[in-house]
Amino acid sequence: MSGLFLARPRVLACAVLSVLAAAPPSAVALDGADAVTLDRVEVTSARLQGVAPFDVPASLSTVEVDGTAARPGVSVSEALVGVPGLAARERQNHAQDTQLSIRGFGARSTFGVRGLRLYADGIPATMPDGQGQVSHFNLAGAQRIEVLRGPFSALHGNSSGGVVQLWSAEGTSPANGHLQASLGRDDSRMLSASVRDAGSKGDRIGYALAASRFDTDGWRDHSAARRTSFNGKLHADLPGEGRLQLVANHFDAPDAQDPLGLTAAQVQADPRQATAVATQYDTRKSARQDQLGLRYEQPIGGGHGFDAMAYGGQRAIEQYLSVPVGAQGNPLSSGGMIDLDNDYSGLDLRWRWSGTLAGRAFELTAGANADRQRQHRRGYENFVGDALGVRGALRRDERNRVENLDRYAQAWWRFAERWSLLAGARHSEVRFRSSDRYVTATNPDDSGRVDYSETTPVLGLVFAPREDWRLYASAGRGFETPTFNELGYRADGGAGLAFDLAPATSTNVELGTKWRNARGMQVEAALFRADTDDELAVARNVGGRSSFRNVGRARREGAELSAVLPLDAAWTLALAWTWLDARFRDSFPICTGAGCTDPSVLVPAGNAIPGTARQQASARLQWQPRTWRLALEAVGSGAVVVNDSGSEQAPGYVVANVEAAREWRLSHGALRMFARVDNLFDHAYVGSVIVNEGNGRYYEPAPGRGLLLGLRWQWQAGTD
């Protein structure tokens, strides 16, 4: 039976959809369940205000961040366990960002996040070139995280294989907040606090402030880190139901040690070790980011409204790599130390209207946004004489600029009693400019420019057989430009940037169903396919640098299933399962082995796209009788191929976690104590991989069994 499940996920997914579509809802619902009255709430990921998420023809998950989780609140990946279609892999390496991919998009990223659109309080955390990061997402002040998957992600522009949005809490009255401290393995310590207030009734100004500090010695050798984060939101209510919001964010992570990846043999010998060159070159990374955002929302009568958002920020990176001294002898080498300064800003203007068309509910949105990134990239040798891991001579100096100008429109229409339509289109123009300031007799001028443009239409249809049941279909196109990091080195080893790279374009389709009842039971399922042309993949790794090429066609297809099942008043079971088949459809040549410059090894058509797992699943059984909460989790993943040739893979795994919490109600709030054991059975496994790592150090082992203890005081004024 288990063999059939593993061998025929497509049959299982189709069967699930068929059962949900063919069976009367009364056959699926709990006995005595009432019809559901669906709330009208804003769907921020789909840019809809008068439409419930249940009525959107897309896979949309909302994760509430309410402070009850028995977790430290360090990484966004903690909250994303159980979201189908999404892989959030913690690397045990705080010098690198969390690995995020959605339905196989973003899986090739060796650092940072590519192929996905990221937002924090509506402010892009993805730059115009498609490079993003989630390190500054502040969970201490978060209220919810939205994850949008499927064709409608394309309405967010370049590199929108999926969308992840974090929204921080609003100021509320009476004043409230929290103080939380936790201790975990490897001397990991997390302290966070928040305060929120909106004044007394009639006051128009409110605020929400949150800060956190994290320190760890690291599970692996040479992986100590410190992170400081702050997020502040100030809002002012304006006449006519308008609102003005100011959002400030600060993130600082100095000298986070990088243990680098391990080979398979090193993982077997000692999964906690760091690669020898990591200590030899003292590989590390410092990141600092500060940004401000301003949002303005104003209804203007007659169903019309106007929204505006402006933001600006700075992000500085200083990173010491393990590039060998000998490799830096090449006059075209950019050294082994990166000094990167980014200034970025943007503006989004949007008009919306809600009314009726032919007597049926109708909503229309149109707008434009422009984003700009100014990048000063310098490279230095990572040695001075015999001293390694220090800033040496200058080897690269570029002034890069990337900007986009997008126009978009979408319309939602309930054109019949049981039918609704959502359609939209976005036209994106992305411009790259590079000015080389490091020109020598042996290193020519590498300046250049390239422009990309694409129009991405989307269309979705929803049918409502009953008030508590939806069937939908959607289709659209998307595109992904190369990032500046991928443009940075030519595949032929020549001087200059790889301006010959073309953007990857995708055609996406999805079929899905959603059902829920008045008792809180929810079931969602979807089938999806994305066909990509001009897929981007690694061409070669030489001297610590990766170069990329377009490799033809690829396909990502699969199925998702999720369910929340209240078993009785105290017991809840949550399930999520994803099957993903992500493959190259054309063959292409690659380099293999360290220092390879001749792409002579052919990757055959049909090879799996590295970084993707065929299956992943999670289950959480929770018991919450009044003041106690106990939970048992199981999280599993299939094997993950680590390189294009498919010669190696990280084995699949299943791990169990258990947690317990006890709450005491006090006169001014509540005191909560929690404990959590991760990897209960101390299973040895690889938690994340470094795709196509040039030295064969693909693997980043996950930690063994670990205990977390925490205490949280949730306070509220005026509760005597």
PDB file of N, CA and C in Angstrom, residues 582-672:
ATOM      1  N   ALA A 582       9.795  18.010 -10.897  1.00  0.00           N
ATOM      2  CA  ALA A 582      10.455  19.158 -11.537  1.00  0.00           C
ATOM      3  C   ALA A 582      11.635  18.639 -12.355  1.00  0.00           C
ATOM      4  N   ARG A 583      11.569  18.820 -13.669  1.00  0.00           N
ATOM      5  CA  ARG A 583      12.581  18.225 -14.547  1.00  0.00           C
ATOM      6  C   ARG A 583      12.962  19.169 -15.687  1.00  0.00           C
ATOM      7  N   PHE A 584      14.217  19.008 -16.137  1.00  0.00           N
ATOM      8  CA  PHE A 584      14.649  19.642 -17.380  1.00  0.00           C
ATOM      9  C   PHE A 584      14.050  18.850 -18.544  1.00  0.00           C
ATOM     10  N   ARG A 585      13.588  19.552 -19.552  1.00  0.00           N
ATOM     11  CA  ARG A 585      12.999  18.876 -20.714  1.00  0.00           C
ATOM     12  C   ARG A 585      13.936  18.868 -21.915  1.00  0.00           C
ATOM     13  N   ASP A 586      15.024  19.609 -21.829  1.00  0.00           N
ATOM     14  CA  ASP A 586      16.045  19.596 -22.877  1.00  0.00           C
ATOM     15  C   ASP A 586      17.375  19.209 -22.252  1.00  0.00           C
ATOM     16  N   SER A 587      18.228  18.571 -23.026  1.00  0.00           N
ATOM     17  CA  SER A 587      19.580  18.279 -22.563  1.00  0.00           C
ATOM     18  C   SER A 587      20.462  19.510 -22.736  1.00  0.00           C
ATOM     19  N   PHE A 588      21.550  19.573 -21.945  1.00  0.00           N
ATOM     20  CA  PHE A 588      22.469  20.698 -22.055  1.00  0.00           C
ATOM     21  C   PHE A 588      23.813  20.305 -21.460  1.00  0.00           C
ATOM     22  N   PRO A 589      24.916  20.928 -21.940  1.00  0.00           N
ATOM     23  CA  PRO A 589      26.245  20.585 -21.434  1.00  0.00           C
ATOM     24  C   PRO A 589      26.588  21.387 -20.184  1.00  0.00           C
ATOM     25  N   ILE A 590      27.346  20.774 -19.289  1.00  0.00           N
ATOM     26  CA  ILE A 590      27.803  21.442 -18.078  1.00  0.00           C
ATOM     27  C   ILE A 590      29.257  21.083 -17.808  1.00  0.00           C
ATOM     28  N   CYS A 591      29.845  21.850 -16.895  1.00  0.00           N
ATOM     29  CA  CYS A 591      31.152  21.505 -16.349  1.00  0.00           C
ATOM     30  C   CYS A 591      30.954  20.667 -15.091  1.00  0.00           C
ATOM     31  N   THR A 592      31.856  19.758 -14.864  1.00  0.00           N
ATOM     32  CA  THR A 592      31.862  19.003 -13.615  1.00  0.00           C
ATOM     33  C   THR A 592      33.269  19.029 -13.039  1.00  0.00           C
ATOM     34  N   GLY A 593      33.354  19.029 -11.724  1.00  0.00           N
ATOM     35  CA  GLY A 593      34.651  19.049 -11.075  1.00  0.00           C
ATOM     36  C   GLY A 593      35.130  20.455 -10.832  1.00  0.00           C
ATOM     37  N   ALA A 594      35.920  20.615  -9.768  1.00  0.00           N
ATOM     38  CA  ALA A 594      36.441  21.929  -9.396  1.00  0.00           C
ATOM     39  C   ALA A 594      37.348  22.466 -10.493  1.00  0.00           C
ATOM     40  N   GLY A 595      37.154  23.710 -10.857  1.00  0.00           N
ATOM     41  CA  GLY A 595      38.002  24.372 -11.839  1.00  0.00           C
ATOM     42  C   GLY A 595      37.681  24.057 -13.274  1.00  0.00           C
ATOM     43  N   CYS A 596      36.639  23.293 -13.533  1.00  0.00           N
ATOM     44  CA  CYS A 596      36.276  22.927 -14.900  1.00  0.00           C
ATOM     45  C   CYS A 596      35.907  24.174 -15.706  1.00  0.00           C
ATOM     46  N   THR A 597      36.433  24.264 -16.925  1.00  0.00           N
ATOM     47  CA  THR A 597      36.103  25.382 -17.816  1.00  0.00           C
ATOM     48  C   THR A 597      35.472  24.923 -19.127  1.00  0.00           C
ATOM     49  N   ASP A 598      35.450  23.598 -19.360  1.00  0.00           N
ATOM     50  CA  ASP A 598      34.922  23.068 -20.625  1.00  0.00           C
ATOM     51  C   ASP A 598      33.628  22.309 -20.350  1.00  0.00           C
ATOM     52  N   PRO A 599      32.476  22.853 -20.748  1.00  0.00           N
ATOM     53  CA  PRO A 599      31.204  22.165 -20.499  1.00  0.00           C
ATOM     54  C   PRO A 599      31.029  20.978 -21.435  1.00  0.00           C
ATOM     55  N   SER A 600      31.599  19.849 -21.059  1.00  0.00           N
ATOM     56  CA  SER A 600      31.611  18.689 -21.943  1.00  0.00           C
ATOM     57  C   SER A 600      30.726  17.553 -21.457  1.00  0.00           C
ATOM     58  N   VAL A 601      30.169  17.661 -20.263  1.00  0.00           N
ATOM     59  CA  VAL A 601      29.292  16.614 -19.734  1.00  0.00           C
ATOM     60  C   VAL A 601      27.848  16.989 -20.045  1.00  0.00           C
ATOM     61  N   LEU A 602      27.114  16.056 -20.659  1.00  0.00           N
ATOM     62  CA  LEU A 602      25.756  16.347 -21.089  1.00  0.00           C
ATOM     63  C   LEU A 602      24.754  15.934 -20.013  1.00  0.00           C
ATOM     64  N   VAL A 603      23.927  16.890 -19.610  1.00  0.00           N
ATOM     65  CA  VAL A 603      22.804  16.595 -18.718  1.00  0.00           C
ATOM     66  C   VAL A 603      21.644  16.136 -19.595  1.00  0.00           C
ATOM     67  N   PRO A 604      21.188  14.904 -19.447  1.00  0.00           N
ATOM     68  CA  PRO A 604      20.123  14.428 -20.337  1.00  0.00           C
ATOM     69  C   PRO A 604      18.772  15.044 -20.004  1.00  0.00           C
ATOM     70  N   ALA A 605      17.937  15.183 -21.016  1.00  0.00           N
ATOM     71  CA  ALA A 605      16.562  15.621 -20.783  1.00  0.00           C
ATOM     72  C   ALA A 605      15.877  14.635 -19.853  1.00  0.00           C
ATOM     73  N   GLY A 606      15.095  15.147 -18.930  1.00  0.00           N
ATOM     74  CA  GLY A 606      14.417  14.297 -17.958  1.00  0.00           C
ATOM     75  C   GLY A 606      15.061  14.287 -16.601  1.00  0.00           C
ATOM     76  N   ASN A 607      16.276  14.847 -16.471  1.00  0.00           N
ATOM     77  CA  ASN A 607      16.900  14.920 -15.153  1.00  0.00           C
ATOM     78  C   ASN A 607      16.115  15.857 -14.238  1.00  0.00           C
ATOM     79  N   ALA A 608      16.110  15.523 -12.963  1.00  0.00           N
ATOM     80  CA  ALA A 608      15.404  16.338 -11.982  1.00  0.00           C
ATOM     81  C   ALA A 608      16.101  17.674 -11.789  1.00  0.00           C
ATOM     82  N   ILE A 609      15.326  18.728 -11.597  1.00  0.00           N
ATOM     83  CA  ILE A 609      15.880  20.036 -11.240  1.00  0.00           C
ATOM     84  C   ILE A 609      16.415  19.948  -9.820  1.00  0.00           C
ATOM     85  N   PRO A 610      17.689  20.228  -9.605  1.00  0.00           N
ATOM     86  CA  PRO A 610      18.255  20.057  -8.268  1.00  0.00           C
ATOM     87  C   PRO A 610      17.620  21.007  -7.252  1.00  0.00           C
ATOM     88  N   GLY A 611      17.640  20.564  -6.009  1.00  0.00           N
ATOM     89  CA  GLY A 611      17.074  21.347  -4.929  1.00  0.00           C
ATOM     90  C   GLY A 611      15.608  21.076  -4.677  1.00  0.00           C
ATOM     91  N   THR A 612      14.999  20.183  -5.473  1.00  0.00           N
ATOM     92  CA  THR A 612      13.583  19.866  -5.301  1.00  0.00           C
ATOM     93  C   THR A 612      13.427  18.449  -4.764  1.00  0.00           C
ATOM     94  N   ALA A 613      12.416  18.267  -3.937  1.00  0.00           N
ATOM     95  CA  ALA A 613      12.072  16.947  -3.413  1.00  0.00           C
ATOM     96  C   ALA A 613      10.823  16.443  -4.110  1.00  0.00           C
ATOM     97  N   ARG A 614      10.790  15.165  -4.415  1.00  0.00           N
ATOM     98  CA  ARG A 614       9.630  14.577  -5.095  1.00  0.00           C
ATOM     99  C   ARG A 614       8.383  14.676  -4.206  1.00  0.00           C
ATOM    100  N   GLN A 615       8.554  14.439  -2.921  1.00  0.00           N
ATOM    101  CA  GLN A 615       7.430  14.535  -2.001  1.00  0.00           C
ATOM    102  C   GLN A 615       7.871  15.210  -0.714  1.00  0.00           C
ATOM    103  N   GLN A 616       6.959  15.916  -0.082  1.00  0.00           N
ATOM    104  CA  GLN A 616       7.157  16.401   1.274  1.00  0.00           C
ATOM    105  C   GLN A 616       5.803  16.433   1.962  1.00  0.00           C
ATOM    106  N   ALA A 617       5.823  16.220   3.284  1.00  0.00           N
ATOM    107  CA  ALA A 617       4.573  16.133   4.018  1.00  0.00           C
ATOM    108  C   ALA A 617       4.798  16.550   5.459  1.00  0.00           C
ATOM    109  N   SER A 618       3.730  16.945   6.108  1.00  0.00           N
ATOM    110  CA  SER A 618       3.778  17.282   7.527  1.00  0.00           C
ATOM    111  C   SER A 618       2.439  16.943   8.163  1.00  0.00           C
ATOM    112  N   ALA A 619       2.481  16.623   9.443  1.00  0.00           N
ATOM    113  CA  ALA A 619       1.272  16.346  10.217  1.00  0.00           C
ATOM    114  C   ALA A 619       1.481  16.900  11.616  1.00  0.00           C
ATOM    115  N   ARG A 620       0.439  17.511  12.164  1.00  0.00           N
ATOM    116  CA  ARG A 620       0.503  18.053  13.512  1.00  0.00           C
ATOM    117  C   ARG A 620      -0.787  17.691  14.251  1.00  0.00           C
ATOM    118  N   LEU A 621      -0.649  16.955  15.333  1.00  0.00           N
ATOM    119  CA  LEU A 621      -1.768  16.592  16.197  1.00  0.00           C
ATOM    120  C   LEU A 621      -1.656  17.417  17.468  1.00  0.00           C
ATOM    121  N   GLN A 622      -2.683  18.212  17.752  1.00  0.00           N
ATOM    122  CA  GLN A 622      -2.626  19.153  18.876  1.00  0.00           C
ATOM    123  C   GLN A 622      -3.790  18.918  19.832  1.00  0.00           C
ATOM    124  N   TRP A 623      -3.471  18.947  21.109  1.00  0.00           N
ATOM    125  CA  TRP A 623      -4.463  18.812  22.169  1.00  0.00           C
ATOM    126  C   TRP A 623      -4.391  20.049  23.041  1.00  0.00           C
ATOM    127  N   GLN A 624      -5.483  20.784  23.153  1.00  0.00           N
ATOM    128  CA  GLN A 624      -5.476  22.054  23.877  1.00  0.00           C
ATOM    129  C   GLN A 624      -6.704  22.152  24.788  1.00  0.00           C
ATOM    130  N   PRO A 625      -6.604  21.575  25.984  1.00  0.00           N
ATOM    131  CA  PRO A 625      -7.698  21.705  26.945  1.00  0.00           C
ATOM    132  C   PRO A 625      -7.438  22.885  27.887  1.00  0.00           C
ATOM    133  N   ARG A 626      -8.073  23.979  27.638  1.00  0.00           N
ATOM    134  CA  ARG A 626      -7.970  25.160  28.485  1.00  0.00           C
ATOM    135  C   ARG A 626      -6.544  25.674  28.590  1.00  0.00           C
ATOM    136  N   THR A 627      -5.873  25.469  29.734  1.00  0.00           N
ATOM    137  CA  THR A 627      -4.591  26.130  29.990  1.00  0.00           C
ATOM    138  C   THR A 627      -3.392  25.356  29.450  1.00  0.00           C
ATOM    139  N   TRP A 628      -3.569  24.125  28.994  1.00  0.00           N
ATOM    140  CA  TRP A 628      -2.467  23.321  28.462  1.00  0.00           C
ATOM    141  C   TRP A 628      -2.532  23.247  26.943  1.00  0.00           C
ATOM    142  N   ARG A 629      -1.373  23.046  26.334  1.00  0.00           N
ATOM    143  CA  ARG A 629      -1.337  22.703  24.921  1.00  0.00           C
ATOM    144  C   ARG A 629      -0.209  21.712  24.704  1.00  0.00           C
ATOM    145  N   LEU A 630      -0.554  20.563  24.132  1.00  0.00           N
ATOM    146  CA  LEU A 630       0.419  19.535  23.780  1.00  0.00           C
ATOM    147  C   LEU A 630       0.315  19.266  22.291  1.00  0.00           C
ATOM    148  N   ALA A 631       1.439  19.029  21.638  1.00  0.00           N
ATOM    149  CA  ALA A 631       1.418  18.794  20.201  1.00  0.00           C
ATOM    150  C   ALA A 631       2.516  17.820  19.805  1.00  0.00           C
ATOM    151  N   LEU A 632       2.188  17.013  18.814  1.00  0.00           N
ATOM    152  CA  LEU A 632       3.149  16.093  18.214  1.00  0.00           C
ATOM    153  C   LEU A 632       3.189  16.373  16.721  1.00  0.00           C
ATOM    154  N   GLU A 633       4.396  16.579  16.180  1.00  0.00           N
ATOM    155  CA  GLU A 633       4.580  16.892  14.764  1.00  0.00           C
ATOM    156  C   GLU A 633       5.411  15.813  14.088  1.00  0.00           C
ATOM    157  N   ALA A 634       5.130  15.597  12.830  1.00  0.00           N
ATOM    158  CA  ALA A 634       5.985  14.778  11.970  1.00  0.00           C
ATOM    159  C   ALA A 634       6.199  15.548  10.673  1.00  0.00           C
ATOM    160  N   VAL A 635       7.450  15.670  10.254  1.00  0.00           N
ATOM    161  CA  VAL A 635       7.807  16.406   9.036  1.00  0.00           C
ATOM    162  C   VAL A 635       8.703  15.510   8.206  1.00  0.00           C
ATOM    163  N   GLY A 636       8.392  15.367   6.931  1.00  0.00           N
ATOM    164  CA  GLY A 636       9.175  14.490   6.076  1.00  0.00           C
ATOM    165  C   GLY A 636       9.425  15.081   4.706  1.00  0.00           C
ATOM    166  N   SER A 637      10.473  14.613   4.079  1.00  0.00           N
ATOM    167  CA  SER A 637      10.837  15.051   2.725  1.00  0.00           C
ATOM    168  C   SER A 637      11.440  13.882   1.975  1.00  0.00           C
ATOM    169  N   GLY A 638      11.160  13.811   0.677  1.00  0.00           N
ATOM    170  CA  GLY A 638      11.823  12.836  -0.162  1.00  0.00           C
ATOM    171  C   GLY A 638      13.259  13.241  -0.436  1.00  0.00           C
ATOM    172  N   ALA A 639      13.975  12.398  -1.158  1.00  0.00           N
ATOM    173  CA  ALA A 639      15.361  12.684  -1.511  1.00  0.00           C
ATOM    174  C   ALA A 639      15.447  13.943  -2.366  1.00  0.00           C
ATOM    175  N   VAL A 640      16.550  14.686  -2.219  1.00  0.00           N
ATOM    176  CA  VAL A 640      16.770  15.933  -2.949  1.00  0.00           C
ATOM    177  C   VAL A 640      18.035  15.791  -3.785  1.00  0.00           C
ATOM    178  N   VAL A 641      17.895  15.848  -5.099  1.00  0.00           N
ATOM    179  CA  VAL A 641      19.055  15.844  -5.999  1.00  0.00           C
ATOM    180  C   VAL A 641      19.826  17.142  -5.811  1.00  0.00           C
ATOM    181  N   VAL A 642      21.159  17.072  -5.790  1.00  0.00           N
ATOM    182  CA  VAL A 642      21.954  18.245  -5.440  1.00  0.00           C
ATOM    183  C   VAL A 642      22.662  18.878  -6.626  1.00  0.00           C
ATOM    184  N   ASN A 643      22.691  18.205  -7.780  1.00  0.00           N
ATOM    185  CA  ASN A 643      23.369  18.799  -8.935  1.00  0.00           C
ATOM    186  C   ASN A 643      22.623  18.448 -10.216  1.00  0.00           C
ATOM    187  N   ASP A 644      22.921  19.183 -11.280  1.00  0.00           N
ATOM    188  CA  ASP A 644      22.206  19.002 -12.543  1.00  0.00           C
ATOM    189  C   ASP A 644      22.395  17.605 -13.117  1.00  0.00           C
ATOM    190  N   SER A 645      23.578  17.043 -12.958  1.00  0.00           N
ATOM    191  CA  SER A 645      23.837  15.716 -13.515  1.00  0.00           C
ATOM    192  C   SER A 645      23.098  14.620 -12.765  1.00  0.00           C
ATOM    193  N   GLY A 646      22.641  14.904 -11.556  1.00  0.00           N
ATOM    194  CA  GLY A 646      21.913  13.907 -10.768  1.00  0.00           C
ATOM    195  C   GLY A 646      22.792  12.831 -10.183  1.00  0.00           C
ATOM    196  N   SER A 647      24.089  13.098 -10.083  1.00  0.00           N
ATOM    197  CA  SER A 647      25.011  12.078  -9.601  1.00  0.00           C
ATOM    198  C   SER A 647      24.953  11.877  -8.095  1.00  0.00           C
ATOM    199  N   GLU A 648      24.442  12.862  -7.352  1.00  0.00           N
ATOM    200  CA  GLU A 648      24.343  12.746  -5.903  1.00  0.00           C
ATOM    201  C   GLU A 648      23.008  13.293  -5.433  1.00  0.00           C
ATOM    202  N   GLN A 649      22.584  12.837  -4.252  1.00  0.00           N
ATOM    203  CA  GLN A 649      21.357  13.334  -3.671  1.00  0.00           C
ATOM    204  C   GLN A 649      21.411  13.227  -2.159  1.00  0.00           C
ATOM    205  N   ALA A 650      20.665  14.098  -1.500  1.00  0.00           N
ATOM    206  CA  ALA A 650      20.491  14.020  -0.056  1.00  0.00           C
ATOM    207  C   ALA A 650      19.331  13.077   0.219  1.00  0.00           C
ATOM    208  N   PRO A 651      19.515  12.063   1.061  1.00  0.00           N
ATOM    209  CA  PRO A 651      18.442  11.088   1.298  1.00  0.00           C
ATOM    210  C   PRO A 651      17.218  11.738   1.923  1.00  0.00           C
ATOM    211  N   GLY A 652      16.066  11.113   1.703  1.00  0.00           N
ATOM    212  CA  GLY A 652      14.843  11.570   2.333  1.00  0.00           C
ATOM    213  C   GLY A 652      14.850  11.295   3.824  1.00  0.00           C
ATOM    214  N   TYR A 653      13.894  11.873   4.533  1.00  0.00           N
ATOM    215  CA  TYR A 653      13.865  11.731   5.988  1.00  0.00           C
ATOM    216  C   TYR A 653      12.459  11.984   6.512  1.00  0.00           C
ATOM    217  N   VAL A 654      12.218  11.518   7.722  1.00  0.00           N
ATOM    218  CA  VAL A 654      11.042  11.862   8.506  1.00  0.00           C
ATOM    219  C   VAL A 654      11.521  12.103   9.929  1.00  0.00           C
ATOM    220  N   VAL A 655      11.179  13.251  10.505  1.00  0.00           N
ATOM    221  CA  VAL A 655      11.562  13.557  11.881  1.00  0.00           C
ATOM    222  C   VAL A 655      10.307  13.915  12.675  1.00  0.00           C
ATOM    223  N   ALA A 656      10.374  13.681  13.971  1.00  0.00           N
ATOM    224  CA  ALA A 656       9.256  13.969  14.868  1.00  0.00           C
ATOM    225  C   ALA A 656       9.668  15.046  15.860  1.00  0.00           C
ATOM    226  N   ASN A 657       8.740  15.913  16.196  1.00  0.00           N
ATOM    227  CA  ASN A 657       8.947  16.968  17.186  1.00  0.00           C
ATOM    228  C   ASN A 657       7.777  16.929  18.167  1.00  0.00           C
ATOM    229  N   VAL A 658       8.033  17.307  19.393  1.00  0.00           N
ATOM    230  CA  VAL A 658       6.979  17.332  20.397  1.00  0.00           C
ATOM    231  C   VAL A 658       7.097  18.616  21.204  1.00  0.00           C
ATOM    232  N   GLU A 659       5.966  19.178  21.608  1.00  0.00           N
ATOM    233  CA  GLU A 659       5.991  20.415  22.378  1.00  0.00           C
ATOM    234  C   GLU A 659       4.888  20.414  23.434  1.00  0.00           C
ATOM    235  N   ALA A 660       5.101  21.188  24.473  1.00  0.00           N
ATOM    236  CA  ALA A 660       4.126  21.340  25.548  1.00  0.00           C
ATOM    237  C   ALA A 660       4.169  22.771  26.044  1.00  0.00           C
ATOM    238  N   ALA A 661       3.008  23.291  26.438  1.00  0.00           N
ATOM    239  CA  ALA A 661       2.925  24.661  26.962  1.00  0.00           C
ATOM    240  C   ALA A 661       1.861  24.714  28.049  1.00  0.00           C
ATOM    241  N   ARG A 662       2.086  25.570  29.030  1.00  0.00           N
ATOM    242  CA  ARG A 662       1.137  25.795  30.127  1.00  0.00           C
ATOM    243  C   ARG A 662       0.981  27.293  30.320  1.00  0.00           C
ATOM    244  N   GLU A 663      -0.273  27.742  30.436  1.00  0.00           N
ATOM    245  CA  GLU A 663      -0.557  29.175  30.560  1.00  0.00           C
ATOM    246  C   GLU A 663      -1.261  29.461  31.878  1.00  0.00           C
ATOM    247  N   TRP A 664      -0.854  30.566  32.507  1.00  0.00           N
ATOM    248  CA  TRP A 664      -1.487  31.034  33.732  1.00  0.00           C
ATOM    249  C   TRP A 664      -2.063  32.422  33.477  1.00  0.00           C
ATOM    250  N   ARG A 665      -3.348  32.586  33.744  1.00  0.00           N
ATOM    251  CA  ARG A 665      -4.002  33.879  33.598  1.00  0.00           C
ATOM    252  C   ARG A 665      -3.719  34.737  34.821  1.00  0.00           C
ATOM    253  N   LEU A 666      -3.242  35.961  34.577  1.00  0.00           N
ATOM    254  CA  LEU A 666      -2.911  36.889  35.639  1.00  0.00           C
ATOM    255  C   LEU A 666      -3.773  38.139  35.503  1.00  0.00           C
ATOM    256  N   SER A 667      -3.686  39.008  36.477  1.00  0.00           N
ATOM    257  CA  SER A 667      -4.536  40.195  36.473  1.00  0.00           C
ATOM    258  C   SER A 667      -4.209  41.135  35.318  1.00  0.00           C
ATOM    259  N   HIS A 668      -2.981  41.138  34.847  1.00  0.00           N
ATOM    260  CA  HIS A 668      -2.590  42.045  33.762  1.00  0.00           C
ATOM    261  C   HIS A 668      -2.110  41.278  32.528  1.00  0.00           C
ATOM    262  N   GLY A 669      -2.696  40.098  32.301  1.00  0.00           N
ATOM    263  CA  GLY A 669      -2.316  39.363  31.110  1.00  0.00           C
ATOM    264  C   GLY A 669      -2.178  37.881  31.377  1.00  0.00           C
ATOM    265  N   ALA A 670      -1.166  37.265  30.772  1.00  0.00           N
ATOM    266  CA  ALA A 670      -0.971  35.826  30.898  1.00  0.00           C
ATOM    267  C   ALA A 670       0.510  35.504  30.860  1.00  0.00           C
ATOM    268  N   LEU A 671       0.874  34.484  31.633  1.00  0.00           N
ATOM    269  CA  LEU A 671       2.245  33.972  31.659  1.00  0.00           C
ATOM    270  C   LEU A 671       2.219  32.580  31.045  1.00  0.00           C
ATOM    271  N   ARG A 672       3.095  32.339  30.100  1.00  0.00           N
ATOM    272  CA  ARG A 672       3.100  31.075  29.374  1.00  0.00           C
ATOM    273  C   ARG A 672       4.495  30.473  29.384  1.00  0.00           C
TER     274      ARG A 672
END
